[in-house]
């Protein structure tokens, strides 16, 4: 699925190069400004703009990029876990180091190529070609970061980092939804309507602050409850029964 997605977008880039179309940067900027204003407006305006965003491209991205690539990664992770491969790899620092550099090289080169080509793109086929490169190499870069983290866990500081991160990893869905809610309340018309008004550095600081708060809350929650709130609900729907809630009663 991953390879097919990459080849499909590369083929689309090649086909579009036969009749190249220049991107109207002014129109794109005007569209972005209008979207920002809508997201700063009333809840009704926020919903309306979100629907327009879905119609104008998000649905295509979800169906033809995110869905196949994410599902392929889910299957790879499931296979790595069920087969014991990931456990065996994580227990061997030397293999982790070798695998890290093997994944980092194509992942980092692909990321740099994508950024360069995307910034220089003036036609649709150039932007599509950059996207194909990103889709082909981004999983390698993601794998490199995971391998680097697993490698660091073999040190004393890394072991402490692992212990600090573990509770948050058990509440990934709750944290994802919580971050979305906080972002909506701060940046859209559902709350303060601050979209477009913060600097990138301020947004980065907010992201770090929210994540640190979630780390603290995760440590508190995991010592008392078997699952995070969203994880408990998802497990209930998956198994079609109510799982045990308290930590000491969890099976």
XYZ file of C-alpha atoms in Angstrom:
251
model
C 0.000 0.000 0.000
C 2.820 2.361 0.865
C 4.758 1.662 -2.314
C 1.628 1.845 -4.466
C 0.762 5.248 -2.955
C 4.250 6.582 -3.689
C 4.198 5.298 -7.274
C 0.690 6.652 -7.859
C 1.627 10.188 -6.833
C 4.901 10.005 -8.753
C 2.950 8.926 -11.848
C 0.511 11.792 -11.320
C 3.445 14.207 -11.101
C 4.849 12.828 -14.348
C 1.500 13.119 -16.115
C 0.930 16.667 -14.897
C 4.368 17.658 -16.199
C 3.101 17.025 -19.742
C 0.819 20.037 -19.370
C 2.374 22.052 -16.516
C 0.165 24.536 -14.700
C 1.677 27.435 -12.798
C 0.419 27.796 -9.252
C -1.362 31.080 -8.513
C 0.447 32.061 -5.326
C -1.605 35.231 -4.862
C -4.846 33.254 -5.050
C -3.522 30.678 -2.588
C -2.527 33.421 -0.138
C -5.941 35.057 -0.465
C -7.626 31.708 0.154
C -5.475 31.153 3.255
C -6.309 34.633 4.593
C -10.029 34.012 4.081
C -9.752 30.669 5.887
C -7.910 32.288 8.799
C -10.614 34.924 9.138
C -13.310 32.237 9.105
C -11.559 30.212 11.807
C -11.401 33.347 13.955
C -15.158 33.833 13.600
C -18.200 32.226 15.154
C -18.516 28.466 15.730
C -20.774 28.357 12.664
C -18.060 30.021 10.567
C -15.485 27.543 11.895
C -17.664 24.587 10.927
C -18.381 26.064 7.508
C -14.698 26.657 6.802
C -13.814 23.160 7.952
C -16.384 21.717 5.544
C -14.907 23.816 2.731
C -11.400 22.633 3.611
C -12.575 19.029 3.414
C -14.213 19.632 0.048
C -11.182 21.494 -1.330
C -8.547 18.896 -0.574
C -8.533 17.408 2.920
C -10.785 14.523 1.871
C -8.396 13.728 -0.986
C -5.408 13.804 1.354
C -7.162 11.558 3.883
C -8.281 8.976 1.341
C -5.312 8.869 -1.030
C -2.365 9.711 1.249
C -2.998 9.401 4.955
C -5.288 6.358 4.925
C -3.108 3.935 2.901
C 0.192 5.146 4.384
C -1.032 5.134 7.991
C -2.702 1.745 7.593
C 0.475 0.314 6.058
C 2.463 1.596 9.046
C -0.101 0.110 11.449
C 0.325 -3.272 9.752
C 4.128 -3.025 9.824
C 4.059 -2.147 13.526
C 1.623 -4.962 14.260
C 3.817 -7.467 12.416
C 6.962 -6.224 14.169
C 5.291 -6.589 17.547
C 3.580 -9.949 16.994
C 6.681 -11.562 15.507
C 8.915 -10.403 18.369
C 11.200 -8.595 15.922
C 10.883 -5.241 17.684
C 11.658 -6.759 21.097
C 14.729 -8.539 19.761
C 15.934 -5.382 18.037
C 15.316 -3.200 21.104
C 17.417 -5.552 23.243
C 20.518 -5.205 21.032
C 22.177 -1.736 21.180
C 24.579 -2.560 18.341
C 21.778 -3.553 15.957
C 19.822 -0.471 17.009
C 22.747 1.793 16.175
C 23.291 0.181 12.779
C 19.593 0.297 11.943
C 19.400 3.928 13.059
C 22.046 5.110 10.590
C 20.568 2.984 7.796
C 17.165 4.589 8.299
C 18.503 8.107 8.950
C 20.372 8.454 5.646
C 17.429 8.064 3.234
C 14.995 9.676 5.661
C 17.035 12.826 6.218
C 18.030 13.206 2.567
C 14.402 12.795 1.547
C 13.235 15.370 4.060
C 15.806 17.921 2.891
C 14.908 17.260 -0.746
C 11.208 17.641 0.009
C 11.688 20.977 1.814
C 13.897 22.336 -0.960
C 11.632 21.226 -3.809
C 8.449 22.335 -2.050
C 9.850 25.824 -1.400
C 11.032 26.167 -4.989
C 7.934 24.692 -6.636
C 6.125 27.003 -9.050
C 4.030 24.389 -10.864
C 1.700 21.654 -9.693
C 3.836 18.803 -11.041
C 6.847 20.086 -9.071
C 4.800 20.130 -5.879
C 3.458 16.630 -6.611
C 6.966 15.320 -7.256
C 8.102 16.758 -3.904
C 5.134 15.040 -2.243
C 6.088 11.687 -3.804
C 9.630 12.030 -2.434
C 8.262 12.838 1.014
C 5.897 9.857 0.985
C 8.741 7.560 -0.072
C 11.253 8.673 2.565
C 9.287 9.954 5.576
C 8.774 6.449 7.064
C 12.552 5.975 7.103
C 12.992 9.191 9.080
C 10.219 8.197 11.495
C 11.880 4.812 11.981
C 15.207 6.541 12.634
C 13.721 8.614 15.478
C 12.134 5.505 17.009
C 15.423 3.605 16.774
C 17.312 6.529 18.314
C 14.866 6.571 21.220
C 15.163 2.806 21.760
C 18.943 3.110 21.538
C 18.962 5.828 24.204
C 16.978 3.601 26.581
C 20.121 1.501 27.113
C 21.749 4.408 28.992
C 20.956 5.484 32.558
C 19.410 8.760 31.423
C 17.550 6.980 28.664
C 16.053 4.549 31.153
C 14.715 7.467 33.183
C 13.332 9.004 29.991
C 11.627 5.713 29.153
C 9.983 5.601 32.561
C 8.768 9.185 32.135
C 7.352 8.611 28.641
C 5.726 5.224 29.230
C 2.511 6.512 30.905
C 1.919 8.988 28.077
C 2.351 6.212 25.532
C -0.510 4.337 27.161
C -2.773 7.385 26.735
C -1.905 8.332 23.162
C -5.504 8.684 21.968
C -6.568 10.714 25.003
C -3.598 13.031 24.542
C -4.249 13.400 20.812
C -7.863 14.388 21.405
C -6.873 16.627 24.315
C -4.324 18.483 22.200
C -6.935 18.957 19.496
C -9.409 20.344 22.016
C -6.874 22.742 23.544
C -5.804 23.921 20.092
C -9.409 24.488 19.029
C -10.210 26.466 22.174
C -7.160 28.686 21.775
C -6.984 29.213 18.022
C -10.508 28.957 16.589
C -13.793 30.764 17.084
C -14.842 28.033 19.490
C -12.607 29.858 21.975
C -10.096 32.707 21.786
C -9.780 32.808 17.968
C -6.001 33.271 18.044
C -5.240 31.538 14.738
C -2.700 33.472 12.689
C -1.789 35.749 15.605
C 0.925 33.696 17.325
C 4.528 33.399 16.208
C 5.931 29.942 15.405
C 8.104 30.146 18.528
C 5.093 30.872 20.734
C 3.192 27.951 19.219
C 6.190 25.680 19.823
C 6.307 26.823 23.465
C 2.599 26.069 23.830
C 3.088 22.592 22.346
C 5.896 21.833 24.800
C 3.865 23.148 27.741
C 0.806 21.076 26.817
C 2.928 17.964 26.346
C 4.677 18.403 29.709
C 1.314 18.864 31.410
C 0.060 15.681 29.767
C 3.163 13.800 30.927
C 2.461 14.831 34.516
C -1.222 13.937 34.295
C -0.386 10.588 32.672
C 1.853 9.608 35.565
C -0.935 10.412 38.004
C -3.616 8.636 35.977
C -1.731 5.422 35.142
C -1.100 4.687 38.812
C -4.840 4.632 39.495
C -6.610 3.564 36.317
C -6.091 0.767 33.820
C -6.817 2.908 30.745
C -7.061 6.514 29.691
C -10.611 7.862 29.181
C -10.530 7.655 25.368
C -8.675 4.325 25.450
C -11.306 2.899 27.801
C -14.101 4.039 25.476
C -12.334 2.647 22.391
C -11.718 -0.670 24.149
C -15.380 -0.807 25.161
C -16.481 -0.331 21.562
C -13.894 -2.809 20.266
C -14.762 -5.600 22.710
C -18.418 -4.596 23.040
C -18.221 -4.839 26.815
C -17.071 -2.582 29.632
C -13.444 -3.177 30.623
C -12.371 -2.882 34.237
C -11.685 0.742 35.107
C -9.528 0.746 38.239
C -5.887 -0.286 37.945
C -6.009 -2.972 40.633
C -9.045 -4.577 39.041
C -7.691 -4.635 35.482
C -7.244 -8.009 33.865
